[in-house]
mmCIF file of C-alpha atoms in Angstrom:
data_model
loop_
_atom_site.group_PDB
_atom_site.id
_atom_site.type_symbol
_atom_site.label_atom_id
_atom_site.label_comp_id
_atom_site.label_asym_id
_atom_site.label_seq_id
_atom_site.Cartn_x
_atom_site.Cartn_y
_atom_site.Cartn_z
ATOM 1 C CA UNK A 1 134.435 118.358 112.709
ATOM 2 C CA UNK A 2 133.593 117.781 116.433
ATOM 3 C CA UNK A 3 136.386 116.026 118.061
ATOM 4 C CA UNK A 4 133.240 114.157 120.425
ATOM 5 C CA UNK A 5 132.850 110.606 120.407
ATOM 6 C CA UNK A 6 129.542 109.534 118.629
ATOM 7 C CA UNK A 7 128.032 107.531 120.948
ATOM 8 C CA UNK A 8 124.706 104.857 120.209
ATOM 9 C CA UNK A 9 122.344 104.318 122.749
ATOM 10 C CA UNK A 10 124.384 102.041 124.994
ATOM 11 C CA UNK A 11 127.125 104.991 125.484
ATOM 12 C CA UNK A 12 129.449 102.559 123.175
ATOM 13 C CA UNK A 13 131.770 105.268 121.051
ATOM 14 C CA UNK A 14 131.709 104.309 117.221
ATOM 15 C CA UNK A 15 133.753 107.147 115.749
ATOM 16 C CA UNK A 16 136.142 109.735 117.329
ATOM 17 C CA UNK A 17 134.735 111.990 114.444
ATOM 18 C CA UNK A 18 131.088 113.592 114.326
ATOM 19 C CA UNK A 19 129.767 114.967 111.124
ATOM 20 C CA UNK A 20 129.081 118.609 111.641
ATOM 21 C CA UNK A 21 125.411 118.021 110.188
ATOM 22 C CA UNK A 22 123.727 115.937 113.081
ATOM 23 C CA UNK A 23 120.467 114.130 112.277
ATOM 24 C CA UNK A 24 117.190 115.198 113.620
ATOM 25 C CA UNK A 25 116.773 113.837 116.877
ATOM 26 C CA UNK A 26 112.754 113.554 116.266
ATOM 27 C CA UNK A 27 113.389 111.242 113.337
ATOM 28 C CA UNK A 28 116.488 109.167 114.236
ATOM 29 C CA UNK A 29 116.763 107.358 117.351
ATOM 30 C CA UNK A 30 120.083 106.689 119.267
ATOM 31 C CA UNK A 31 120.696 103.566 117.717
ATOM 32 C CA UNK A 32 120.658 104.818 113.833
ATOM 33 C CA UNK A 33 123.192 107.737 114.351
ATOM 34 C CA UNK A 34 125.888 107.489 111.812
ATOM 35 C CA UNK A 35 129.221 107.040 111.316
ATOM 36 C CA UNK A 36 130.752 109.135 109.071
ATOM 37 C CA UNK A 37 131.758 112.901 107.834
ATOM 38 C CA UNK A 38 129.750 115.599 106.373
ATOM 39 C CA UNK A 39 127.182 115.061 103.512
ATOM 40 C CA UNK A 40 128.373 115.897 100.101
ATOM 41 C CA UNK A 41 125.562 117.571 97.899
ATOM 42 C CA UNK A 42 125.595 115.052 96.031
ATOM 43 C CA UNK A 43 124.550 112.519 98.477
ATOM 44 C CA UNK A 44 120.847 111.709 98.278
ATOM 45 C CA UNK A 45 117.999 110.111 100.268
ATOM 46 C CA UNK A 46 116.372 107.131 100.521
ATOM 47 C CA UNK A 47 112.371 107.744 100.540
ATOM 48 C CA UNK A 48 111.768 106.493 104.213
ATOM 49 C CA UNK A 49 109.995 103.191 104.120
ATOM 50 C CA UNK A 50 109.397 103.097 107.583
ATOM 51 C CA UNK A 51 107.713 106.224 108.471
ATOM 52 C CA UNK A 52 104.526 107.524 108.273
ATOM 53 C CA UNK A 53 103.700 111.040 108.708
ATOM 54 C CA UNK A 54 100.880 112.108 110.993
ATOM 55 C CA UNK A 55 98.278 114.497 109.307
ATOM 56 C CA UNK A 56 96.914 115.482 112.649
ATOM 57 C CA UNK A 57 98.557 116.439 116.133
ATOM 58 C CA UNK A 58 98.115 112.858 117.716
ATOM 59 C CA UNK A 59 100.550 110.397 116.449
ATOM 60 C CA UNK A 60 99.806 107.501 113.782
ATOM 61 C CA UNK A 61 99.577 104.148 114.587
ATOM 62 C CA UNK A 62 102.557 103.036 112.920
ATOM 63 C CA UNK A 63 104.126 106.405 114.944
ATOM 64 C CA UNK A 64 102.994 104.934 118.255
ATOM 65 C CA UNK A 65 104.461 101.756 117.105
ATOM 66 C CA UNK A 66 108.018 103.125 116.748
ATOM 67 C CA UNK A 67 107.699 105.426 119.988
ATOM 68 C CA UNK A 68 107.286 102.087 122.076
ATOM 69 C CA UNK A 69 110.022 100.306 120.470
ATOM 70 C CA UNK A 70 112.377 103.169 120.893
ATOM 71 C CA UNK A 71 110.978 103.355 124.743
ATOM 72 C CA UNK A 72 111.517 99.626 125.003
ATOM 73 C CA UNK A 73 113.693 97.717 123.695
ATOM 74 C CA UNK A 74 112.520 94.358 124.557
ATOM 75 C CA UNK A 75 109.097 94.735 123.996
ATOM 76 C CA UNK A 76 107.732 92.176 121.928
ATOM 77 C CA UNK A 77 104.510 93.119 119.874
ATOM 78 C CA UNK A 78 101.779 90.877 119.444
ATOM 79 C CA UNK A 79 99.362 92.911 117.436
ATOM 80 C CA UNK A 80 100.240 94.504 114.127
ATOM 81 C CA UNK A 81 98.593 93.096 111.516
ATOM 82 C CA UNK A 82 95.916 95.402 111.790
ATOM 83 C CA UNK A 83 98.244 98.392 110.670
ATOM 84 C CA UNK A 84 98.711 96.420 107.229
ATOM 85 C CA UNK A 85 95.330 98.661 106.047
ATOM 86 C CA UNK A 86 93.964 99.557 102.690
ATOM 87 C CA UNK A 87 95.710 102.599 102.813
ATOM 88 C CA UNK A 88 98.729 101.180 103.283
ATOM 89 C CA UNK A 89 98.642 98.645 100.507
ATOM 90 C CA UNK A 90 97.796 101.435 98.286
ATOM 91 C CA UNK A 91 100.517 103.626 99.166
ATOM 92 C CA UNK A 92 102.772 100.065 98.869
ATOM 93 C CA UNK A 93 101.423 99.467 95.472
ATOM 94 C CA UNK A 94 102.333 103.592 94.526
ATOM 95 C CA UNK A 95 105.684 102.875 95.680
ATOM 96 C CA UNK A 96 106.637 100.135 93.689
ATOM 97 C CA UNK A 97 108.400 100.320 90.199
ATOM 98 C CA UNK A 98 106.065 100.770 87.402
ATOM 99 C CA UNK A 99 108.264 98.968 84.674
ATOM 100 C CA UNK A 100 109.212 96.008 87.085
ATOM 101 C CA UNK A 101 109.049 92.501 85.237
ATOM 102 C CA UNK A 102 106.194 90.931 85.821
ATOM 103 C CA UNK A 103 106.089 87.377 88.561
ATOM 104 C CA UNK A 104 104.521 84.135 87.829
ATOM 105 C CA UNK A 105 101.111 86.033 87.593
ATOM 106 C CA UNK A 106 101.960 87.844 84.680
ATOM 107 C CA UNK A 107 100.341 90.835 86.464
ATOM 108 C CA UNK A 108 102.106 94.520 85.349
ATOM 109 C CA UNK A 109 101.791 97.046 87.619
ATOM 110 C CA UNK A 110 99.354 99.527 85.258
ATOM 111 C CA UNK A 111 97.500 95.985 84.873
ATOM 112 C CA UNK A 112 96.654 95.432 88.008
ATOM 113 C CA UNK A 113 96.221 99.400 88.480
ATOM 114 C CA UNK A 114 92.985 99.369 85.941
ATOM 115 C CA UNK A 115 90.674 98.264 89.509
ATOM 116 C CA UNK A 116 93.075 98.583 91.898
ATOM 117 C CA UNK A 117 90.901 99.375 94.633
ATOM 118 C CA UNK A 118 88.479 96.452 94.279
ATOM 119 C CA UNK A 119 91.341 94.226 93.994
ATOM 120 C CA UNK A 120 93.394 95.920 97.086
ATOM 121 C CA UNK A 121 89.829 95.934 99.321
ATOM 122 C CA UNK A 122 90.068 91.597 98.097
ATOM 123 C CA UNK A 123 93.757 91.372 99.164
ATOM 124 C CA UNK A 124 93.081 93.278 102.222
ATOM 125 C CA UNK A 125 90.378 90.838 102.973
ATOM 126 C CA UNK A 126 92.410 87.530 102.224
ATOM 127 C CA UNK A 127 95.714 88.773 104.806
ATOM 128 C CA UNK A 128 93.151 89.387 107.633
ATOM 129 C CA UNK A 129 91.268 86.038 107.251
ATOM 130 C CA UNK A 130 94.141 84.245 106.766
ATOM 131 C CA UNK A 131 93.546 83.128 103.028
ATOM 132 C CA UNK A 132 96.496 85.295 101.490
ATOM 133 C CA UNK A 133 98.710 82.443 99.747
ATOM 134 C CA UNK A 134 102.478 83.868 98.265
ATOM 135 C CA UNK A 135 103.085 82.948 95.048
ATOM 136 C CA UNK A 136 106.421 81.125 93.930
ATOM 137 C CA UNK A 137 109.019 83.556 92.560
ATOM 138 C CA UNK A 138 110.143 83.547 89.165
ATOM 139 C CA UNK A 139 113.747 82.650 88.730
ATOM 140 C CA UNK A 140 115.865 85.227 86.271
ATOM 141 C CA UNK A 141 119.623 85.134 85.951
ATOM 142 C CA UNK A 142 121.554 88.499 85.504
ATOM 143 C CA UNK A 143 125.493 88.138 84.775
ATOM 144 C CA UNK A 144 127.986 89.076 86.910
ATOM 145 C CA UNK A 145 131.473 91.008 86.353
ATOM 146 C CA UNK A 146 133.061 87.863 86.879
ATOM 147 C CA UNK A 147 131.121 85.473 84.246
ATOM 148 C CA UNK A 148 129.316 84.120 86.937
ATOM 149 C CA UNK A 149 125.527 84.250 87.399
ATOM 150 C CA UNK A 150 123.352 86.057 89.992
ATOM 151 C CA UNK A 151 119.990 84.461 90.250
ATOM 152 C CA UNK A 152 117.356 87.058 91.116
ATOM 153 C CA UNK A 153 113.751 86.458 91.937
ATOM 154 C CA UNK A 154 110.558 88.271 90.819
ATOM 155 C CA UNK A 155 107.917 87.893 93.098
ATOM 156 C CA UNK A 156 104.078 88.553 91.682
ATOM 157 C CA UNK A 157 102.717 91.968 92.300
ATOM 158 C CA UNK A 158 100.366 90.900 95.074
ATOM 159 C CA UNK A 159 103.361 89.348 97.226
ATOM 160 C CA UNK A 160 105.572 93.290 96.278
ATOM 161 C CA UNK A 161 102.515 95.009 97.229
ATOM 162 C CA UNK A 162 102.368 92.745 101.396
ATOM 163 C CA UNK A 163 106.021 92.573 101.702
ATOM 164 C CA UNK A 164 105.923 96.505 100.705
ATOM 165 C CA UNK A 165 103.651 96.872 103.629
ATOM 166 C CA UNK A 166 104.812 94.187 106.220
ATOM 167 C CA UNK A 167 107.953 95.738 106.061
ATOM 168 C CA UNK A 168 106.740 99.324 106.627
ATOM 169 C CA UNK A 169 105.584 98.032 109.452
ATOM 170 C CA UNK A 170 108.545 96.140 111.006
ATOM 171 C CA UNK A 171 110.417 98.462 109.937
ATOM 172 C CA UNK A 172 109.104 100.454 112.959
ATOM 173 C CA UNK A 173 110.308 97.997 115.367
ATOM 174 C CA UNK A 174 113.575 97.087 113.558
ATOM 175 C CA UNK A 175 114.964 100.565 112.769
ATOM 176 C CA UNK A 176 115.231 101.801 116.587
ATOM 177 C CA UNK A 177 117.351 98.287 116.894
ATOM 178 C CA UNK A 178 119.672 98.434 114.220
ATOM 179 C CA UNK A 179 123.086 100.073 115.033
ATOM 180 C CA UNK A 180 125.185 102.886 113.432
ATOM 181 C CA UNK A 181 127.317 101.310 111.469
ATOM 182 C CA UNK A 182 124.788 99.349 109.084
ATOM 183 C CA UNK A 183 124.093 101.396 105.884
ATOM 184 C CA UNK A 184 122.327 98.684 103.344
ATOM 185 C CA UNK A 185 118.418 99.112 102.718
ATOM 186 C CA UNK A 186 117.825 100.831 105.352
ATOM 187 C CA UNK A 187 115.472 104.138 105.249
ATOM 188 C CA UNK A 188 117.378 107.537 104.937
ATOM 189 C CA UNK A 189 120.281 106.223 104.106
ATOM 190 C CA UNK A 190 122.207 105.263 101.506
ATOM 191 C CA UNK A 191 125.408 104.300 99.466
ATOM 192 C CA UNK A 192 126.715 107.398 99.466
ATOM 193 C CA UNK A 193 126.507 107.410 103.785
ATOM 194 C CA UNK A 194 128.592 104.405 104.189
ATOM 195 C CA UNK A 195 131.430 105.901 101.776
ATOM 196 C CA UNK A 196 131.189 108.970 104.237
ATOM 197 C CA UNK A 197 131.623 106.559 107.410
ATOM 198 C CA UNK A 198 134.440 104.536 105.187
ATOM 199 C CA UNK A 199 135.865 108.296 104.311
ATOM 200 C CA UNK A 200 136.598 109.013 108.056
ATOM 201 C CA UNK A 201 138.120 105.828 109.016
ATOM 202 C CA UNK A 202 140.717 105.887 106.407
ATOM 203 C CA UNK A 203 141.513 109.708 106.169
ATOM 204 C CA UNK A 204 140.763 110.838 109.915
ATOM 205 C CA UNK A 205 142.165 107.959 111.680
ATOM 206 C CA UNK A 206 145.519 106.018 111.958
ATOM 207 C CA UNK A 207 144.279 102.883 110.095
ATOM 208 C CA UNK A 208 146.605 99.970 110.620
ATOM 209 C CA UNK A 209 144.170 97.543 109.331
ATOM 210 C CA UNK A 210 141.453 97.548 106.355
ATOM 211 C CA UNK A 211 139.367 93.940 105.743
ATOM 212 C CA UNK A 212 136.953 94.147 102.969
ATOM 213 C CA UNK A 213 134.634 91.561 103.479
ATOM 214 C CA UNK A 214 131.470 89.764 101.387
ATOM 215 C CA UNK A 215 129.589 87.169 102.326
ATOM 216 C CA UNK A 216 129.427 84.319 99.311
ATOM 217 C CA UNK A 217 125.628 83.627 98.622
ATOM 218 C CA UNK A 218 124.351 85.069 101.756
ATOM 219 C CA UNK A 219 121.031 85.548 100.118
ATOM 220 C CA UNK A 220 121.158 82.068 99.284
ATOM 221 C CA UNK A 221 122.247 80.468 101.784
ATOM 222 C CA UNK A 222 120.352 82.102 105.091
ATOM 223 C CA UNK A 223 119.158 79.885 107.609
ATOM 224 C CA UNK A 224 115.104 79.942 107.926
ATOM 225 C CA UNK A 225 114.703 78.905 111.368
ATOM 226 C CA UNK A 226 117.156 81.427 112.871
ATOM 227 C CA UNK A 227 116.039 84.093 110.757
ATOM 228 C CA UNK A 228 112.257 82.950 112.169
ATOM 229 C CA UNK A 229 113.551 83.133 115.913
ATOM 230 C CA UNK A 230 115.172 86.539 114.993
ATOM 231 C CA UNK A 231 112.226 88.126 113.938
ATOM 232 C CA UNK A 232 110.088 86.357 117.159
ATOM 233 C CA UNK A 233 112.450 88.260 119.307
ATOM 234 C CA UNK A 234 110.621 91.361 118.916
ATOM 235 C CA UNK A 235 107.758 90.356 116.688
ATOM 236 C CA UNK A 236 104.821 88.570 118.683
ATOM 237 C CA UNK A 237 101.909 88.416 116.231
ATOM 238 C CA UNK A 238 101.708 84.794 114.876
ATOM 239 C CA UNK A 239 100.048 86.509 111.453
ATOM 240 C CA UNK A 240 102.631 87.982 110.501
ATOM 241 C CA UNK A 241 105.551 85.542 111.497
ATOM 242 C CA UNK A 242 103.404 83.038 109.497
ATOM 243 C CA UNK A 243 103.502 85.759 106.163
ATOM 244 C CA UNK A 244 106.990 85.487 106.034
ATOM 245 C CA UNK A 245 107.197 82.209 106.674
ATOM 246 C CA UNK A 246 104.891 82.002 103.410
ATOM 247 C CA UNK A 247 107.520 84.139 101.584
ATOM 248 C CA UNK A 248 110.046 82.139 102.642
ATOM 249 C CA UNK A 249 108.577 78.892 101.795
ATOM 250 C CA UNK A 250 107.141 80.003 98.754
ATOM 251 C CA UNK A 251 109.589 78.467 96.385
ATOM 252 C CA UNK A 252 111.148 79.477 92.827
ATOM 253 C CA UNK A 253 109.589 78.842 89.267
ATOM 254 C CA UNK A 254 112.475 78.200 86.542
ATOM 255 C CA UNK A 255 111.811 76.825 83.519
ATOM 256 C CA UNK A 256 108.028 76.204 84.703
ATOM 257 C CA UNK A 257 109.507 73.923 87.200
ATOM 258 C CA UNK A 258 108.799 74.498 90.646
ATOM 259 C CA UNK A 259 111.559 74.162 93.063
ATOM 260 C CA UNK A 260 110.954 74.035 96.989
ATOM 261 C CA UNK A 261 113.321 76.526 99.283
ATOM 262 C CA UNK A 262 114.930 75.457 102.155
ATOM 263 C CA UNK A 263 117.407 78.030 102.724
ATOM 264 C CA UNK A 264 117.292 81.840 101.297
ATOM 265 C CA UNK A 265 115.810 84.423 100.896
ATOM 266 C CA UNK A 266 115.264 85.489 96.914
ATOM 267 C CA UNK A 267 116.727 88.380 95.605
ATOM 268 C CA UNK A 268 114.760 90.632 94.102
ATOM 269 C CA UNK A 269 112.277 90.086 96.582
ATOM 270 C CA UNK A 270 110.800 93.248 98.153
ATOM 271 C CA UNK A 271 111.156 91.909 102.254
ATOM 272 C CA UNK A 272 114.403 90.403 101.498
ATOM 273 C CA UNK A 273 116.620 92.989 102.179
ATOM 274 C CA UNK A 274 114.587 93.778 105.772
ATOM 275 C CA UNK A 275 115.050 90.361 107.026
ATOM 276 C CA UNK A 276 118.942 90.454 105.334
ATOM 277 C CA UNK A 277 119.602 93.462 107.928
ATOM 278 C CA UNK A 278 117.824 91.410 110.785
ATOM 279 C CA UNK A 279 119.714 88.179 110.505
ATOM 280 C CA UNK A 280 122.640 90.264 110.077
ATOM 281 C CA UNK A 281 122.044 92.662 113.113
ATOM 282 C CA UNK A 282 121.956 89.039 115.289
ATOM 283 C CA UNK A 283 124.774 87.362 113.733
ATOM 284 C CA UNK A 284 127.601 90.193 113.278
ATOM 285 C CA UNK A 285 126.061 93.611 114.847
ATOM 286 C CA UNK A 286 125.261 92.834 117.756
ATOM 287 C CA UNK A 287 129.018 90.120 118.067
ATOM 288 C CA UNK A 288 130.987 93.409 116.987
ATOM 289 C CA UNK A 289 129.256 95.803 119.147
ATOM 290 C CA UNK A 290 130.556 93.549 122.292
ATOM 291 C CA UNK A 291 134.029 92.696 120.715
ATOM 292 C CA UNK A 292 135.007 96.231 120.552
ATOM 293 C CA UNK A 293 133.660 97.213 123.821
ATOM 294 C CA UNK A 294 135.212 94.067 125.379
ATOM 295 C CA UNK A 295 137.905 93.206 123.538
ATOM 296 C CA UNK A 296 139.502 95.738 121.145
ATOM 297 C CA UNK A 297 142.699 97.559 122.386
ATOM 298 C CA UNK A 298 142.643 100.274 119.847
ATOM 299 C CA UNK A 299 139.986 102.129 118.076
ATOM 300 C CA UNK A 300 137.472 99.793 115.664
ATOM 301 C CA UNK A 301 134.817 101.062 113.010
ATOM 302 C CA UNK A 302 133.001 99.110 110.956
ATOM 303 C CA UNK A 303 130.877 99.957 107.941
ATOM 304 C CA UNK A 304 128.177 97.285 106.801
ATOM 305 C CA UNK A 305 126.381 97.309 103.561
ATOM 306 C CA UNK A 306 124.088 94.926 103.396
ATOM 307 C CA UNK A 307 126.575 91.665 103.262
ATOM 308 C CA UNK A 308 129.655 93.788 102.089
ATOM 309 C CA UNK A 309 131.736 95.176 105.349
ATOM 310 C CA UNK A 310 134.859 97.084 105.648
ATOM 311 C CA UNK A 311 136.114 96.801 109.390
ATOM 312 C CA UNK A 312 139.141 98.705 110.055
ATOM 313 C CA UNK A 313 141.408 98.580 113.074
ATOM 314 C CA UNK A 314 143.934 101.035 114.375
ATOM 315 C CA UNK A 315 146.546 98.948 116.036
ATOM 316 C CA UNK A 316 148.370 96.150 114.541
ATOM 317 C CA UNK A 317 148.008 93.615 116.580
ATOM 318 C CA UNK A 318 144.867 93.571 117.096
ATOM 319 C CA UNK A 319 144.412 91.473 113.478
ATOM 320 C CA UNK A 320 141.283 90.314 112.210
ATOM 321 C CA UNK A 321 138.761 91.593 113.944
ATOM 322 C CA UNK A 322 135.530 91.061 112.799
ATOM 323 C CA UNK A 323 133.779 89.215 109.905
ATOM 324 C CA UNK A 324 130.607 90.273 108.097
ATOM 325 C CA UNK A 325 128.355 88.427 106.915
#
């Protein structure tokens, strides 16, 4: 174990404690370095949504894409749609879960599958014309471990399939934004790397404070028009800000019943959990990243799953010193 500070882009320290297996610079950028201790062999790999390997020497498109955000960090991009191609729809639809309940369609994935590429050469047409229309999601409840209810929602294959992609694509943008110490949903990463980053700051550290956080509802309850002028900070192609706005917008079906959203994102959804780590990179990254730089007097780490957080502080007085949400 180096006894280095690991340092993001910035030069902010997150950890006093490097894992001795570093990540490959060409794949990670400054901003996605963890926080944490060595791998265990048990600890697997998310498939990486965001990145698309080049067949030839020259880069990709979607490469090129991620090379200027990493360059550039204020760059906004104002044409992308046209990377949502055929062959990326395809690969979306391969990546999706065969046995996944169907949406409102009624459309199973080895259903749709039978003439998939006449129907993905249609879809393809409809998102570049602008007659692509989401469907409502279809409102399930799942139990929780407290008696409570979790309502999930199962979007129709089409809407998987152009979240799947859209989200490969902002992904590009997104991941060389996105700091250290957020481990949900993200590509390469996983559960098991935000126990490692929760392992150090317990064990290797003089913890004086632990506050395990959750937001209530935050699915639920997210605010569309900040999430909308999160995503236009770095996202300048009105096609795409209006697809999400479609998703978002799209409204639940319970009961046969259509119900109009005004706030939330559903879960279940396939984009949800991209736009979850925006809004949250706005609201509580970016706030943390300046308290502890600013205002902390003693060493601060922070692990973010999704909506779950564990900040941890190591003088007293310091007190609460973050919240996630």
């Amino acid at each position: 174990m180096s006894g280095k500070s690991l340092m993001n882009g910035g030069g902010e320290s997150y950890c006093g404690i490097l894992p001795t297996k570093q990540p490959n610079k060409s794949e990670r950028s400054p901003a996605e370095v963890v926080e944490g201790r060595p791998q265990t062999k048990e600890n697997t790999r998310q498939p990486n949504l965001g990145r698309t390997p080049s067949r030839e020497s020259r880069p990709s498109g979607l490469e090129r894409v991620r090379e200027a955000a990493r360059k550039n960090g204020k760059l906004k991009f104002t044409a992308l749609l046209h990377h949502v191609s055929i062959d990326l729809l395809r690969r979306s639809y391969y990546s999706l879960k065969k046995q996944a309940a169907p949406g409102v369609d009624g459309m199973t994935w080895e259903e749709y599958g039978q003439d998939l590429e006449a129907r993905l050469a249609d879809l393809h047409g409809r998102i570049h014309r602008g007659a692509y229309r989401a469907q409502p999601s279809r409102r399930v409840w799942i139990p929780k471990a407290d008696g409570r209810q979790r309502p999930l929602g199962v979007a129709a294959l089409e809407d998987k399939i152009v979240q799947y992609a859209v989200g490969t694509v902002l992904n590009q943008i997104w991941e060389e934004d996105f700091l250290g110490f957020s481990y949900g949903f993200r590509p390469r990463r996983s559960q098991h790397d935000a126990l490692d980053a929760l392992w150090v700051g317990v064990v290797r550290k003089r913890v004086n404070w632990i506050l395990d956080l959750d937001i209530r509802s935050f699915f639920d309850k997210l605010q569309h028009s900040w999430l909308v002028q999160f995503v236009e900070h770095r996202i300048g192609d009105r096609r795409l800000v209006r697809l999400i706005q479609k998703w978002l917008k799209a409204g639940v079906m319970e009961q046969g019943q259509w119900n109009e959203t005004t706030e939330g994102s559903p879960q279940g959804a396939v984009i949800s959990p991209v736009l979850a780590n925006l809004y949250l990179h706005h609201v509580l990254d970016l706030w943390v990243k300046a308290w502890r730089k600013k205002r902390a007097r003693g060493d601060v780490i922070i692990v973010r799953y999704a909506d779950d957080g564990a900040p941890r502080a190591q003088r007293a007085e310091e007190g609460p010193m973050c919240v996630t949400a």
